[in-house]
Amino acid sequence: MQTTRIIATVANVWRQPENIAIDTLALTNTGLQPWLAQLTDADTVTLEQDNRIVTQALFNDVFLVERFVNGWAYGYVLDQTDARHPQGYPGWVWAAQLSTVPLPVLTGPTVTIRWGFTPLLRLDGRTLLTLSLGTELPVISSKDHRYYTVQTPLGTGKIAKRATQFTFKTANLTRGAILVRLGEEFLDLRYLWGGVSAYGFDCSGFVYSLHRSLGIRLPRDAQDQIEQGGAIDLADAQPGDLCFFAHDHGHGAIHHVALYAGDGWLLHAPTPGKHVTYLQLASTYLRDELVVVKRNW
């Protein structure tokens, strides 16, 4: 295995190393907005039906490469656990989105981006890249009152300290309530199959990313996430708990996870073609498919 790091704002991790014309814009390092802008809702449905994207990796995430083939790298996203693959979440990444340059090992603190997006700056103040929610970087120095100096696979940079803080007051909130409040900032964001970034989420990517932003590590997929955390009776559920749903009236395969938002409401990324939204559990078919409520916060 070769250890590499993601140097794109967000790198899609593909099921197969294909360069479909509609996806060419997804292979750049500077962000996914141009690609997403030309995807129709029908295209986003096709992403799921064909399972073209299996997950995403954020800037500076470790990607363990097993082999390179024709400009692509097959390997594993180290920080996204998957029960079937102990190395991490498997798939193909466009090799130009990877850095093979070893980084010094820093033993100090790391910081996590808690805004949807924020610029990564060069030391002279010019923008190097845009970072997404959940991006984690080692801190070299925190002496500047406005910026952290950080280590990145593109060299030393800096990020605004305020971008590592929530945009809302947290003093009177539980960690679960913080998860919900953070999730609200992505209301109406279009669902993206495989998404774990502020460009778009799938259902498990949504709860994975929110928890990651609080320093809580969940597995990547709902069928693995259900194995983690403590079980809670629905009557005792609090904001930030996770509700898991299965086919066949709760007896089949896990197919969905949502964030409990309080008073019988869910906050979730529903299905392709839809957007992050609230849903009242009692008014939907999901009420008959609820398997368990879990708490990780």
Short mmCIF file of C-alpha atoms in Angstrom, two decimals:
data_model
loop_
_atom_site.label_atom_id
_atom_site.label_comp_id
_atom_site.label_asym_id
_atom_site.label_seq_id
_atom_site.Cartn_x
_atom_site.Cartn_y
_atom_site.Cartn_z
CA MET A 1 0.00 0.00 0.00
CA GLN A 2 1.15 3.54 -0.74
CA THR A 3 -0.03 6.35 1.51
CA THR A 4 -1.32 9.39 -0.39
CA ARG A 5 -3.40 12.42 0.51
CA ILE A 6 -6.28 14.10 -1.26
CA ILE A 7 -5.31 17.44 -2.82
CA ALA A 8 -8.72 18.24 -4.29
CA THR A 9 -11.32 20.20 -2.34
CA VAL A 10 -13.40 17.03 -2.56
CA ALA A 11 -12.54 13.88 -4.52
CA ASN A 12 -15.29 11.58 -5.68
CA VAL A 13 -14.51 7.93 -5.04
CA TRP A 14 -15.85 5.96 -8.00
CA ARG A 15 -17.04 2.38 -8.25
CA GLN A 16 -15.24 1.91 -11.56
CA PRO A 17 -12.47 3.99 -13.24
CA GLU A 18 -14.63 5.51 -15.94
CA ASN A 19 -14.35 8.94 -17.51
CA ILE A 20 -17.93 9.51 -18.58
CA ALA A 21 -18.27 12.80 -20.46
CA ILE A 22 -20.81 14.23 -18.03
CA ASP A 23 -18.42 13.56 -15.14
CA THR A 24 -15.27 15.15 -16.59
CA LEU A 25 -15.76 18.31 -14.54
CA ALA A 26 -15.79 16.17 -11.39
CA LEU A 27 -12.11 15.34 -11.89
CA THR A 28 -10.80 18.85 -11.15
CA ASN A 29 -9.17 19.76 -7.84
CA THR A 30 -10.85 23.12 -7.33
CA GLY A 31 -14.36 22.03 -6.36
CA LEU A 32 -17.47 20.25 -7.61
CA GLN A 33 -19.79 23.18 -8.30
CA PRO A 34 -19.25 23.28 -12.11
CA TRP A 35 -19.95 19.53 -12.29
CA LEU A 36 -23.02 19.72 -10.08
CA ALA A 37 -24.39 22.72 -11.97
CA GLN A 38 -24.70 20.70 -15.18
CA LEU A 39 -26.23 17.63 -13.50
CA THR A 40 -29.98 17.37 -13.80
CA ASP A 41 -32.08 15.74 -11.08
CA ALA A 42 -32.39 12.77 -13.44
CA ASP A 43 -28.59 12.59 -13.61
CA THR A 44 -28.39 12.47 -9.82
CA VAL A 45 -30.86 9.59 -9.81
CA THR A 46 -28.65 7.76 -12.32
CA LEU A 47 -25.66 8.21 -10.02
CA GLU A 48 -27.49 6.09 -7.47
CA GLN A 49 -29.00 3.59 -9.89
CA ASP A 50 -25.60 2.86 -11.43
CA ASN A 51 -23.80 3.29 -8.09
CA ARG A 52 -21.17 5.33 -9.94
CA ILE A 53 -19.93 7.15 -6.81
CA VAL A 54 -19.44 5.13 -3.64
CA THR A 55 -18.24 7.94 -1.36
CA GLN A 56 -16.10 11.07 -1.31
CA ALA A 57 -12.83 12.02 0.36
CA LEU A 58 -12.01 15.51 1.62
CA PHE A 59 -8.85 17.54 1.19
CA ASN A 60 -5.98 16.05 3.24
CA ASP A 61 -7.78 12.75 3.86
CA VAL A 62 -5.47 9.74 3.65
CA PHE A 63 -6.05 7.44 0.68
CA LEU A 64 -4.18 4.13 0.73
CA VAL A 65 -3.36 3.18 -2.86
CA GLU A 66 -3.27 -0.48 -3.82
CA ARG A 67 -2.57 0.10 -7.52
CA PHE A 68 -2.48 2.76 -10.26
CA VAL A 69 -4.19 2.03 -13.59
CA ASN A 70 -4.34 4.44 -16.56
CA GLY A 71 -4.46 7.63 -14.52
CA TRP A 72 -6.64 6.16 -11.78
CA ALA A 73 -5.80 4.88 -8.31
CA TYR A 74 -7.61 2.03 -6.59
CA GLY A 75 -7.45 2.09 -2.82
CA TYR A 76 -9.12 2.93 0.45
CA VAL A 77 -10.26 6.07 2.28
CA LEU A 78 -8.52 5.40 5.58
CA ASP A 79 -10.82 7.37 7.89
CA GLN A 80 -14.07 5.95 6.51
CA THR A 81 -14.58 2.59 8.16
CA ASP A 82 -16.34 -0.17 6.28
CA ALA A 83 -17.08 -3.56 7.86
CA ARG A 84 -16.05 -5.44 4.71
CA HIS A 85 -12.70 -3.70 4.26
CA PRO A 86 -10.51 -3.11 7.34
CA GLN A 87 -8.18 -0.84 5.33
CA GLY A 88 -10.96 1.73 4.79
CA TYR A 89 -13.65 2.53 2.24
CA PRO A 90 -12.68 1.13 -1.19
CA GLY A 91 -12.94 2.70 -4.63
CA TRP A 92 -11.20 4.54 -7.45
CA VAL A 93 -9.85 8.10 -7.31
CA TRP A 94 -8.53 10.17 -10.21
CA ALA A 95 -4.78 10.04 -9.57
CA ALA A 96 -4.28 13.77 -10.23
CA GLN A 97 -6.31 14.37 -7.07
CA LEU A 98 -3.67 12.65 -4.93
CA SER A 99 -0.32 13.71 -3.49
CA THR A 100 2.31 11.05 -2.88
CA VAL A 101 4.67 13.45 -1.08
CA PRO A 102 5.20 12.28 2.54
CA LEU A 103 4.31 14.84 5.21
CA PRO A 104 6.14 15.34 8.51
CA VAL A 105 4.31 13.73 11.41
CA LEU A 106 2.87 16.44 13.67
CA THR A 107 1.82 15.43 17.17
CA GLY A 108 0.04 18.66 18.08
CA PRO A 109 -3.61 19.65 17.64
CA THR A 110 -5.71 19.46 14.51
CA VAL A 111 -8.58 21.72 13.50
CA THR A 112 -11.80 20.89 11.65
CA ILE A 113 -13.66 23.15 9.24
CA ARG A 114 -17.16 23.79 10.62
CA TRP A 115 -18.40 26.15 7.93
CA GLY A 116 -19.87 24.89 4.68
CA PHE A 117 -16.88 26.27 2.80
CA THR A 118 -13.86 28.38 3.67
CA PRO A 119 -10.71 29.36 1.76
CA LEU A 120 -7.35 27.76 2.38
CA LEU A 121 -4.89 30.61 2.03
CA ARG A 122 -1.26 30.75 1.07
CA LEU A 123 0.97 32.43 3.64
CA ASP A 124 0.85 35.62 1.54
CA GLY A 125 -2.95 35.67 1.78
CA ARG A 126 -3.81 34.45 -1.70
CA THR A 127 -6.45 31.72 -1.95
CA LEU A 128 -4.98 28.30 -2.65
CA LEU A 129 -8.16 26.21 -2.52
CA THR A 130 -11.61 26.11 -1.00
CA LEU A 131 -12.18 23.67 1.86
CA SER A 132 -15.43 21.89 2.73
CA LEU A 133 -17.14 21.16 6.02
CA GLY A 134 -15.31 18.42 7.92
CA THR A 135 -11.85 18.99 6.45
CA GLU A 136 -9.19 18.31 9.09
CA LEU A 137 -5.72 19.85 9.16
CA PRO A 138 -2.77 19.70 11.60
CA VAL A 139 -1.91 23.01 13.26
CA ILE A 140 1.64 24.31 12.95
CA SER A 141 0.98 27.57 14.81
CA SER A 142 -1.96 29.36 16.44
CA LYS A 143 -0.12 32.56 17.43
CA ASP A 144 -1.96 34.74 14.94
CA HIS A 145 -5.23 35.89 16.51
CA ARG A 146 -7.13 35.48 13.22
CA TYR A 147 -5.54 32.50 11.49
CA TYR A 148 -4.18 29.04 12.13
CA THR A 149 -1.03 28.11 10.24
CA VAL A 150 -1.67 24.58 9.02
CA GLN A 151 0.12 21.72 7.33
CA THR A 152 -1.38 20.57 4.04
CA PRO A 153 -0.32 18.26 1.19
CA LEU A 154 0.05 21.42 -0.93
CA GLY A 155 2.43 23.06 1.56
CA THR A 156 2.01 25.31 4.56
CA GLY A 157 -1.14 27.40 4.51
CA LYS A 158 -3.50 29.24 6.80
CA ILE A 159 -7.20 29.18 7.57
CA ALA A 160 -9.41 31.59 9.47
CA LYS A 161 -9.92 30.55 13.08
CA ARG A 162 -13.59 31.51 12.88
CA ALA A 163 -14.11 28.85 10.15
CA THR A 164 -13.24 26.18 12.73
CA GLN A 165 -16.01 27.45 15.00
CA PHE A 166 -19.76 27.07 14.53
CA THR A 167 -21.67 29.95 12.99
CA PHE A 168 -24.18 29.79 15.85
CA LYS A 169 -23.96 30.00 19.63
CA THR A 170 -23.50 26.64 21.33
CA ALA A 171 -23.37 27.60 25.01
CA ASN A 172 -26.80 26.20 25.93
CA LEU A 173 -26.93 23.36 23.43
CA THR A 174 -26.23 19.66 23.93
CA ARG A 175 -23.87 18.06 21.43
CA GLY A 176 -26.91 16.41 19.88
CA ALA A 177 -28.63 19.76 19.46
CA ILE A 178 -25.47 21.11 17.86
CA LEU A 179 -25.67 18.29 15.29
CA VAL A 180 -29.21 19.36 14.39
CA ARG A 181 -28.39 23.07 14.29
CA LEU A 182 -25.41 22.39 12.05
CA GLY A 183 -27.53 20.17 9.82
CA GLU A 184 -30.07 22.98 9.42
CA GLU A 185 -27.44 25.02 7.61
CA PHE A 186 -27.77 22.57 4.70
CA LEU A 187 -31.55 22.67 4.36
CA ASP A 188 -32.53 22.61 0.66
CA LEU A 189 -29.11 21.30 -0.41
CA ARG A 190 -29.62 18.81 -3.23
CA TYR A 191 -29.06 15.14 -2.40
CA LEU A 192 -25.89 13.65 -3.86
CA TRP A 193 -25.36 9.90 -3.93
CA GLY A 194 -22.03 9.16 -2.21
CA GLY A 195 -21.76 12.72 -0.89
CA VAL A 196 -20.00 13.55 2.38
CA SER A 197 -19.26 17.23 1.67
CA ALA A 198 -21.02 20.56 1.66
CA TYR A 199 -21.59 20.13 -2.09
CA GLY A 200 -24.21 17.48 -1.33
CA PHE A 201 -24.92 14.51 0.91
CA ASP A 202 -26.58 11.14 0.80
CA CYS A 203 -28.42 10.02 3.94
CA SER A 204 -25.52 8.31 5.71
CA GLY A 205 -23.01 10.85 4.39
CA PHE A 206 -25.09 13.60 6.00
CA VAL A 207 -24.95 12.12 9.50
CA TYR A 208 -21.33 10.98 9.01
CA SER A 209 -20.25 14.51 8.09
CA LEU A 210 -22.16 16.22 10.91
CA HIS A 211 -20.67 13.87 13.49
CA ARG A 212 -17.19 14.25 11.97
CA SER A 213 -17.48 18.01 12.38
CA LEU A 214 -17.91 17.45 16.12
CA GLY A 215 -15.01 15.02 16.30
CA ILE A 216 -17.28 11.95 16.49
CA ARG A 217 -16.25 9.13 14.14
CA LEU A 218 -19.02 7.09 12.54
CA PRO A 219 -18.71 4.40 9.87
CA ARG A 220 -19.49 5.62 6.37
CA ASP A 221 -22.67 3.65 5.57
CA ALA A 222 -25.96 3.26 7.41
CA GLN A 223 -25.69 -0.54 7.65
CA ASP A 224 -22.44 -0.05 9.59
CA GLN A 225 -23.51 3.06 11.48
CA ILE A 226 -26.36 1.12 13.09
CA GLU A 227 -23.80 -1.04 14.90
CA GLN A 228 -22.37 1.95 16.76
CA GLY A 229 -23.79 3.96 19.67
CA GLY A 230 -26.27 3.26 22.41
CA ALA A 231 -29.89 2.25 21.71
CA ILE A 232 -32.60 4.71 22.80
CA ASP A 233 -36.36 4.23 23.03
CA LEU A 234 -38.14 6.45 20.52
CA ALA A 235 -40.10 8.00 23.39
CA ASP A 236 -36.77 9.07 24.93
CA ALA A 237 -35.14 10.28 21.72
CA GLN A 238 -33.43 13.65 21.82
CA PRO A 239 -32.19 15.94 19.04
CA GLY A 240 -29.07 14.47 17.48
CA ASP A 241 -30.05 10.82 17.88
CA LEU A 242 -30.04 8.66 14.75
CA CYS A 243 -33.10 6.83 13.43
CA PHE A 244 -32.46 3.79 11.24
CA PHE A 245 -34.96 2.33 8.79
CA ALA A 246 -35.21 -1.00 6.99
CA HIS A 247 -37.28 -2.53 4.20
CA ASP A 248 -40.06 -5.04 4.91
CA HIS A 249 -41.52 -3.02 7.78
CA GLY A 250 -38.23 -2.85 9.61
CA HIS A 251 -37.23 -6.50 9.16
CA GLY A 252 -35.19 -6.26 5.95
CA ALA A 253 -32.00 -4.48 4.89
CA ILE A 254 -31.17 -1.06 6.31
CA HIS A 255 -31.93 1.55 3.66
CA HIS A 256 -32.01 4.92 5.41
CA VAL A 257 -30.75 6.92 8.39
CA ALA A 258 -32.04 10.27 9.61
CA LEU A 259 -31.24 12.71 12.38
CA TYR A 260 -33.91 13.01 15.07
CA ALA A 261 -34.66 16.72 15.45
CA GLY A 262 -37.15 16.64 18.35
CA ASP A 263 -40.96 16.56 18.72
CA GLY A 264 -41.29 13.71 16.22
CA TRP A 265 -39.41 15.47 13.43
CA LEU A 266 -36.51 14.11 11.37
CA LEU A 267 -33.80 16.06 9.54
CA HIS A 268 -32.35 14.08 6.66
CA ALA A 269 -31.07 13.82 3.10
CA PRO A 270 -33.92 11.79 1.58
CA THR A 271 -33.35 10.45 -1.96
CA PRO A 272 -31.82 11.50 -5.32
CA GLY A 273 -33.67 14.42 -6.85
CA LYS A 274 -34.69 15.66 -3.39
CA HIS A 275 -33.08 18.09 -0.93
CA VAL A 276 -32.09 18.10 2.73
CA THR A 277 -35.34 18.65 4.58
CA TYR A 278 -37.44 18.11 7.68
CA LEU A 279 -39.95 15.27 7.84
CA GLN A 280 -42.51 14.37 10.50
CA LEU A 281 -41.99 10.70 11.31
CA ALA A 282 -45.63 9.95 12.12
CA SER A 283 -46.81 11.23 8.73
CA THR A 284 -44.62 9.02 6.54
CA TYR A 285 -44.22 5.36 5.61
CA LEU A 286 -40.92 5.44 7.46
CA ARG A 287 -42.77 5.16 10.77
CA ASP A 288 -43.39 1.47 9.99
CA GLU A 289 -39.77 0.87 8.97
CA LEU A 290 -38.02 2.24 12.07
CA VAL A 291 -35.55 -0.34 13.40
CA VAL A 292 -33.77 1.44 16.22
CA VAL A 293 -32.73 4.85 17.54
CA LYS A 294 -29.03 5.22 18.38
CA ARG A 295 -27.09 7.93 20.21
CA ASN A 296 -23.42 8.68 19.54
CA TRP A 297 -23.08 12.18 20.95
#
